[in-house]
Short mmCIF file of C-alpha atoms in Angstrom, two decimals:
data_model
loop_
_atom_site.label_atom_id
_atom_site.label_comp_id
_atom_site.label_asym_id
_atom_site.label_seq_id
_atom_site.Cartn_x
_atom_site.Cartn_y
_atom_site.Cartn_z
CA MET A 191 0.00 0.00 0.00
CA ALA A 192 1.58 3.25 -1.02
CA SER A 193 1.07 6.32 1.10
CA ASP A 194 -0.94 7.85 -1.73
CA ASP A 195 -3.52 5.05 -1.30
CA LEU A 196 -4.27 6.21 2.23
CA PRO A 197 -3.84 9.98 2.52
CA VAL A 198 -2.47 11.10 5.85
CA TRP A 199 -5.45 13.38 6.43
CA GLN A 200 -7.85 10.45 6.04
CA ALA A 201 -5.75 8.37 8.44
CA ILE A 202 -5.93 11.19 10.99
CA VAL A 203 -9.69 11.57 10.60
CA LEU A 204 -10.25 7.84 11.09
CA GLY A 205 -7.93 7.83 14.10
CA ALA A 206 -9.75 10.79 15.64
CA LEU A 207 -13.05 8.98 15.08
CA HIS A 208 -11.82 5.70 16.57
CA GLY A 209 -11.30 6.96 20.12
CA PRO A 210 -14.81 8.22 20.96
CA ALA A 211 -16.42 5.48 18.88
CA GLU A 212 -14.59 2.88 20.98
CA LEU A 213 -15.57 4.50 24.27
CA LEU A 214 -19.22 5.08 23.39
CA PRO A 215 -21.64 2.23 22.62
CA ILE A 216 -21.83 3.07 18.92
CA SER A 217 -19.32 0.60 17.37
CA SER A 218 -15.85 1.75 16.36
CA SER A 219 -15.52 -1.05 13.79
CA GLY A 220 -18.84 -0.11 12.22
CA HIS A 221 -17.87 3.55 11.93
CA ILE A 222 -14.43 2.80 10.49
CA ALA A 223 -16.14 0.58 7.90
CA VAL A 224 -18.98 2.87 6.81
CA VAL A 225 -17.76 6.46 7.28
CA PRO A 226 -15.21 6.20 4.42
CA TRP A 227 -17.88 4.45 2.32
CA LEU A 228 -20.41 7.20 2.99
CA ALA A 229 -17.78 9.85 2.26
CA GLY A 230 -16.75 8.18 -1.01
CA TRP A 231 -13.11 7.69 0.01
CA ASP A 232 -10.85 5.21 -1.75
CA TYR A 233 -10.23 3.59 1.66
CA THR A 234 -13.03 1.13 1.00
CA ARG A 235 -11.22 -0.13 -2.09
CA LEU A 236 -7.92 -0.89 -0.37
CA ASP A 237 -6.75 -4.47 -0.17
CA ASP A 238 -8.51 -6.14 2.78
CA GLU A 239 -5.32 -7.30 4.47
CA LEU A 240 -3.73 -3.87 4.25
CA ARG A 241 -6.86 -2.17 5.52
CA LYS A 242 -6.97 -4.54 8.48
CA SER A 243 -3.33 -3.73 9.20
CA PHE A 244 -4.21 -0.05 9.44
CA GLU A 245 -7.09 -0.84 11.78
CA VAL A 246 -4.63 -2.74 14.01
CA ALA A 247 -2.65 0.50 14.23
CA LEU A 248 -5.82 2.36 15.30
CA HIS A 249 -6.56 -0.25 17.99
CA THR A 250 -2.97 -0.01 19.23
CA GLY A 251 -3.27 3.75 19.70
CA THR A 252 -6.61 3.39 21.47
CA ALA A 253 -5.39 0.56 23.73
CA ALA A 254 -2.31 2.55 24.78
CA ALA A 255 -4.48 5.55 25.67
CA LEU A 256 -6.91 3.39 27.65
CA VAL A 257 -4.08 1.96 29.73
CA ILE A 258 -3.04 5.51 30.62
CA SER A 259 -6.49 7.00 31.19
CA LEU A 260 -7.72 4.03 33.23
CA ARG A 261 -4.43 3.33 34.98
CA ARG A 262 -5.85 3.82 38.47
CA GLU A 263 -8.74 1.49 37.76
CA VAL A 264 -6.40 -1.05 36.18
CA ASP A 265 -4.06 -0.81 39.18
CA GLU A 266 -6.96 -1.35 41.60
CA ALA A 267 -8.16 -4.35 39.60
CA VAL A 268 -4.68 -5.90 39.55
CA ARG A 269 -4.16 -5.32 43.26
CA GLY A 270 -7.55 -6.83 44.00
CA LEU A 271 -6.98 -10.04 42.05
CA ASN A 272 -8.17 -13.15 43.85
CA PRO A 273 -9.48 -16.55 42.74
CA ARG A 274 -13.01 -15.17 42.32
CA SER A 275 -11.96 -12.17 40.21
CA VAL A 276 -9.66 -14.35 38.08
CA LEU A 277 -12.59 -16.68 37.40
CA MET A 278 -14.77 -13.71 36.44
CA ILE A 279 -12.12 -12.44 34.03
CA ALA A 280 -11.68 -15.90 32.52
CA LEU A 281 -15.42 -16.36 31.96
CA SER A 282 -15.81 -12.97 30.30
CA PHE A 283 -12.64 -13.50 28.24
CA ALA A 284 -13.18 -17.06 27.00
CA PRO A 285 -16.17 -16.68 24.62
CA PRO A 286 -14.78 -13.78 22.53
CA ALA A 287 -11.27 -15.29 22.59
CA VAL A 288 -12.45 -18.68 21.32
CA ILE A 289 -14.88 -17.28 18.74
CA GLY A 290 -12.40 -14.65 17.60
CA TYR A 291 -9.57 -17.14 17.19
CA ARG A 292 -11.77 -19.57 15.26
CA PHE A 293 -13.81 -17.18 13.11
CA GLU A 294 -11.75 -13.99 12.86
CA ARG A 295 -10.84 -14.54 9.22
CA PRO A 296 -14.36 -15.43 7.99
CA ILE A 297 -15.77 -12.44 9.87
CA GLU A 298 -13.20 -10.09 8.32
CA GLN A 299 -13.72 -11.52 4.84
CA HIS A 300 -17.51 -11.66 4.71
CA LEU A 301 -18.78 -9.08 7.20
CA GLY A 302 -18.02 -5.41 7.68
CA THR A 303 -19.94 -4.50 4.53
CA PRO A 304 -22.45 -1.62 4.67
CA PRO A 305 -25.52 -3.95 4.80
CA THR A 306 -24.08 -6.11 7.62
CA VAL A 307 -22.92 -3.05 9.56
CA ALA A 308 -26.39 -1.52 9.26
CA LEU A 309 -27.88 -4.76 10.58
CA GLY A 310 -25.42 -4.83 13.48
CA LEU A 311 -26.13 -1.21 14.36
CA PHE A 312 -29.89 -1.78 14.34
CA ALA A 313 -29.81 -5.08 16.25
CA GLY A 314 -27.46 -3.65 18.85
CA ALA A 315 -29.63 -0.56 19.24
CA MET A 316 -32.73 -2.65 19.90
CA ALA A 317 -30.87 -4.81 22.43
CA MET A 318 -29.60 -1.72 24.25
CA ALA A 319 -32.98 0.02 24.32
CA LEU A 320 -34.82 -3.04 25.60
CA ALA A 321 -32.17 -4.00 28.16
CA ASP A 322 -32.02 -0.49 29.58
CA ARG A 323 -35.64 -0.81 30.65
CA SER A 324 -34.59 -3.41 33.23
CA PRO A 325 -34.72 -2.34 36.89
CA GLN A 326 -31.52 -1.05 38.49
CA GLU A 327 -31.19 -3.43 41.40
CA ARG A 328 -27.62 -4.75 41.49
CA THR A 329 -24.11 -3.38 41.93
CA SER A 330 -20.85 -4.63 40.47
CA THR A 331 -19.95 -6.32 43.78
CA ASP A 332 -22.97 -8.59 43.25
CA ALA A 333 -21.57 -9.97 39.98
CA ARG A 334 -21.36 -13.75 39.81
CA ALA A 335 -20.00 -16.33 37.38
CA LEU A 336 -23.15 -16.35 35.26
CA ASP A 337 -22.97 -12.57 34.91
CA ALA A 338 -19.36 -12.80 33.71
CA LEU A 339 -20.36 -15.45 31.18
CA TRP A 340 -23.15 -13.21 29.88
CA LEU A 341 -20.60 -10.43 29.40
CA GLY A 342 -18.34 -12.85 27.56
CA VAL A 343 -21.12 -13.92 25.21
CA ALA A 344 -21.94 -10.26 24.60
CA GLN A 345 -18.30 -9.57 23.68
CA ALA A 346 -18.35 -12.53 21.30
CA CYS A 347 -21.41 -11.03 19.59
CA SER A 348 -19.57 -7.73 19.26
CA LEU A 349 -17.05 -9.34 16.92
CA LEU A 350 -19.67 -8.63 14.25
CA PRO A 351 -18.98 -5.11 12.92
CA GLY A 352 -21.69 -2.68 13.95
CA VAL A 353 -22.73 -4.49 17.12
CA SER A 354 -20.27 -2.65 19.45
CA ARG A 355 -18.39 -4.30 22.29
CA ASN A 356 -19.32 -1.53 24.69
CA GLY A 357 -22.96 -1.55 23.62
CA ALA A 358 -23.26 -5.33 23.83
CA THR A 359 -21.72 -5.60 27.29
CA LEU A 360 -23.77 -2.66 28.58
CA ALA A 361 -26.93 -4.32 27.26
CA ALA A 362 -25.95 -7.63 28.88
CA ALA A 363 -25.21 -6.00 32.24
CA ARG A 364 -28.39 -3.94 32.22
CA ARG A 365 -30.40 -7.03 31.27
CA ARG A 366 -28.93 -8.65 34.37
CA ARG A 367 -30.40 -5.72 36.36
CA PHE A 368 -27.14 -3.94 37.21
CA THR A 369 -27.38 -0.18 37.70
CA ARG A 370 -26.23 1.96 34.80
CA VAL A 371 -23.15 3.10 36.69
CA ASP A 372 -22.16 -0.46 37.60
CA ALA A 373 -23.00 -1.75 34.11
CA ASN A 374 -20.41 0.69 32.74
CA ARG A 375 -17.86 -0.46 35.30
CA LEU A 376 -18.44 -4.12 34.46
CA SER A 377 -18.27 -3.34 30.75
CA ARG A 378 -14.85 -1.70 31.11
CA HIS A 379 -13.44 -4.44 33.30
CA ALA A 380 -14.57 -7.08 30.82
CA ALA A 381 -13.22 -5.11 27.85
CA LEU A 382 -9.67 -4.35 28.96
CA PRO A 383 -8.33 -7.95 28.74
CA ILE A 384 -9.99 -8.42 25.35
CA ILE A 385 -8.70 -5.13 23.94
CA ALA A 386 -5.19 -5.88 25.23
CA GLY A 387 -5.22 -9.47 23.99
CA ALA A 388 -6.58 -8.61 20.55
CA THR A 389 -4.09 -5.76 20.14
CA LEU A 390 -1.14 -7.97 21.09
CA LEU A 391 -2.25 -10.81 18.81
CA LYS A 392 -2.92 -8.60 15.79
CA GLY A 393 0.17 -6.54 16.50
CA ALA A 394 2.31 -9.69 16.49
CA ARG A 395 0.78 -10.73 13.17
CA LEU A 396 1.41 -7.27 11.73
CA ARG A 397 5.02 -7.34 12.92
CA ALA A 398 5.56 -10.76 11.37
CA ARG A 399 4.02 -9.59 8.11
CA GLY A 400 5.75 -6.22 8.18
CA LEU A 401 4.38 -2.81 7.33
CA PRO A 402 3.31 -2.37 3.71
CA ALA A 403 5.70 -0.24 1.67
CA GLY A 404 5.10 3.48 2.10
CA SER A 405 2.54 3.04 4.87
CA ALA A 406 4.59 4.08 7.89
CA VAL A 407 3.49 7.72 7.88
CA PRO A 408 -0.30 7.19 7.52
CA PHE A 409 -0.19 4.27 9.96
CA ALA A 410 1.65 6.39 12.55
CA ALA A 411 -0.68 9.33 11.94
CA GLY A 412 -3.76 7.17 12.42
CA ALA A 413 -2.41 5.52 15.57
CA GLY A 414 -1.38 8.89 17.00
CA ALA A 415 -4.79 10.40 16.29
CA ALA A 416 -6.51 7.41 17.90
CA PHE A 417 -4.28 7.79 20.96
CA VAL A 418 -5.02 11.50 21.33
CA SER A 419 -8.75 11.18 20.65
CA THR A 420 -9.08 8.37 23.19
CA LEU A 421 -7.30 10.36 25.87
CA GLY A 422 -9.41 13.39 25.04
CA SER A 423 -12.61 11.34 25.20
CA THR A 424 -12.02 10.01 28.70
CA ARG A 425 -14.69 12.37 30.00
CA LEU A 426 -17.19 10.47 27.90
CA ILE A 427 -16.70 7.53 30.25
CA GLN A 428 -17.53 9.76 33.19
CA ALA A 429 -20.57 11.16 31.40
CA LEU A 430 -21.85 7.65 30.72
CA GLU A 431 -21.61 6.84 34.42
CA ARG A 432 -23.94 9.65 35.43
CA ASP A 433 -26.92 7.33 35.31
CA SER A 434 -27.55 8.25 31.67
CA SER A 435 -29.96 6.29 29.52
CA LEU A 436 -28.76 4.16 26.62
CA LEU A 437 -31.69 5.34 24.52
CA PRO A 438 -29.91 8.33 22.88
CA TYR A 439 -27.14 6.04 21.67
CA ALA A 440 -29.67 3.50 20.43
CA LEU A 441 -31.48 6.23 18.47
CA TYR A 442 -28.19 7.43 16.97
CA ARG A 443 -27.34 3.90 15.87
CA ILE A 444 -30.77 3.47 14.27
CA ALA A 445 -30.36 6.79 12.45
CA LEU A 446 -26.93 5.77 11.12
CA ALA A 447 -28.29 2.38 10.03
CA GLY A 448 -31.12 4.18 8.25
CA LEU A 449 -28.63 6.45 6.48
CA ILE A 450 -26.69 3.40 5.26
CA VAL A 451 -29.84 1.69 4.01
CA ARG A 452 -30.96 4.88 2.26
CA ARG A 453 -27.62 5.14 0.48
CA LEU A 454 -27.80 1.47 -0.55
CA LEU A 455 -31.31 1.88 -1.94
CA ARG A 456 -30.34 5.03 -3.80
CA ARG A 457 -27.41 3.27 -5.43
CA ARG A 458 -29.62 0.34 -6.38
CA SER A 459 -32.12 2.68 -8.05
CA LEU A 460 -29.46 4.35 -10.20
CA PRO A 461 -29.35 3.20 -13.83
CA PRO A 462 -26.38 0.98 -14.70
CA PRO A 463 -23.44 2.72 -16.42
CA ARG A 464 -23.41 2.45 -20.21
#
């Protein structure tokens, strides 16, 4: 991939988008897939493997920023490790790890298209809206093995572009009647091992494969923008914890899915080129 194939300014825009989209329950993978398509960028026509390599760079920038912004919470979690918490982490980690390892390639090859992203956005929005109607009766200290397994299944579902890891785990926690504040806390605790593990695995693959020729500058620009935007979006985490409803995010997801469907229908109605 030559640097001309991925302009630096587009890499920066996608990196800046990745941070808040990862922190909010709106699907970072879905946005990275459809925003360039909606904007008519050549990004959507890049070789799949090279495009995935760039997205690894975005995840690396975001993961590094999360480690810094959540360092106190990570430190508390590490210091508080005990057999029960290790079991909880394992149960929430196992489903997405197993499914991701087994089906990562088919998912990358066949999903992530505008129609499948629109479906993921809509399905995730409905799950979030319905789950958020559950009573707020439990706190994170009440979490048990079955709750951790539910979070793990939710993270496995979020491997489908458009579903959103954050949105899926929030929906699962709220469905289990955790308060909104504690649902966010559980979502973050479940996500950190997955984000770290996925970044390390994909980073190792990228290192073994090597950077495509001429891609160092846009890759670095995208990763840097993702790092900065994630750090700058930390307040979004705090805003989410102020007992806020998931409904606004569900409505946004439905609106974006509708925009994608509208664009698809418009393209289908256009006469074929002569």
